[in-house]
């Protein structure tokens, strides 16, 4: 039987790239999206591109309109996977509320809470649902957080996001500690800026962030992040837990970016 990966928020950008990487390595793939249509589109595309593996999708909002965690939705998804005979060996926590342009003095507290609940609390609920099944079946597994170098470095108007990524790193380490005895590994990939559709459509804004003025001189593409996620998610890293892998072209080691003279 194939191994099975579940990736949250995986219809576009990094999440879709991660889904392609695992499918190409022979994993059955489960993806989530808040939208039914986007979920169906991605599932159809993945099934066509990777006919040798099983692909399933769920329309799942991690956080409800009232900012509570969608515990019922998470429970139903895992129960449905049980019914399909699919056990998630690898969970990739990719979906995130990016909290872009949330400003102190302007945004209501509920915006801050939504970012924390989406990026931290819902991920805890997902890990609990996945890991409890593995423990019951005495199976090993792995969890990979797609975190961010903003866990360590602040950027403007992203207080909630930056806080959430630091919090998610603490969650990663604590889960790695408590789940280690069950053979469940938990690690985090920390991307810097990624060439998403946002980057393509919003080039000036991104350029002003100077993220391409790094020691390596370029930002990451989906493959860079997917390869790092696959390393932690697969047996390639079977003795590694509680670890971080930064994929940011060396951005974080700089005191300041070296901007070339015109
Ligand atoms: N892009 C970057 O430069 C960058 C840099 C560092 C770290 N990261 C991290 O890498 C991961 C992927 O980033 P990305 O830029 O590729 O992702 P993205 O496409 O912007 O977001 C990933 C998915 O998360 C889901 N999502 C967005 N807002 C949400 C919300 N409020 N509640 C629940 N789900 C939501 C969306 O899926 P649906 O709409 O289908 O539900 C979205 O497609 C994220 O964890 C991000 O923090 C990104």
Coordinates of N, CA and C in Angstrom, one line a residue, residues 34 61-71 110-111 113-114 117-118:
X34 N -10.5 25.6 1.3 CA -11.8 26.2 1.8 C -12.8 26.1 0.7
X61 N -12.9 24.5 5.9 CA -12.4 25.7 6.5 C -11.8 25.3 7.8
X62 N -10.6 25.7 8.1 CA -10.0 25.3 9.4 C -10.6 26.1 10.6
X63 N -11.1 27.3 10.2 CA -11.6 28.2 11.3 C -13.0 28.6 10.8
X64 N -14.0 28.6 11.8 CA -15.3 29.0 11.4 C -15.5 30.5 11.4
X65 N -16.6 31.0 10.9 CA -16.9 32.4 10.8 C -16.8 33.1 12.1
X66 N -17.1 32.4 13.2 CA -17.0 33.1 14.5 C -15.6 32.9 15.1
X67 N -14.7 32.5 14.3 CA -13.3 32.4 14.8 C -13.0 31.2 15.6
X68 N -14.0 30.3 15.8 CA -13.7 29.1 16.5 C -13.1 28.1 15.6
X69 N -12.4 27.1 16.1 CA -11.8 26.0 15.3 C -12.8 25.1 14.7
X70 N -12.7 24.7 13.5 CA -13.7 23.8 12.9 C -13.4 22.4 13.3
X71 N -13.6 22.1 14.6 CA -13.3 20.8 15.1 C -14.1 19.7 14.4
X110 N -10.4 40.6 16.3 CA -10.8 39.4 15.6 C -9.9 39.0 14.5
X111 N -9.3 40.0 13.8 CA -8.4 39.6 12.7 C -7.2 38.9 13.2
X113 N -7.0 37.3 16.0 CA -7.4 35.9 16.5 C -7.5 34.9 15.3
X114 N -8.0 35.4 14.2 CA -8.2 34.5 13.1 C -6.8 34.0 12.6
X117 N -5.5 31.5 15.2 CA -6.3 30.2 15.2 C -6.1 29.4 13.9
X118 N -5.9 30.1 12.8 CA -5.7 29.4 11.5 C -4.3 28.8 11.5

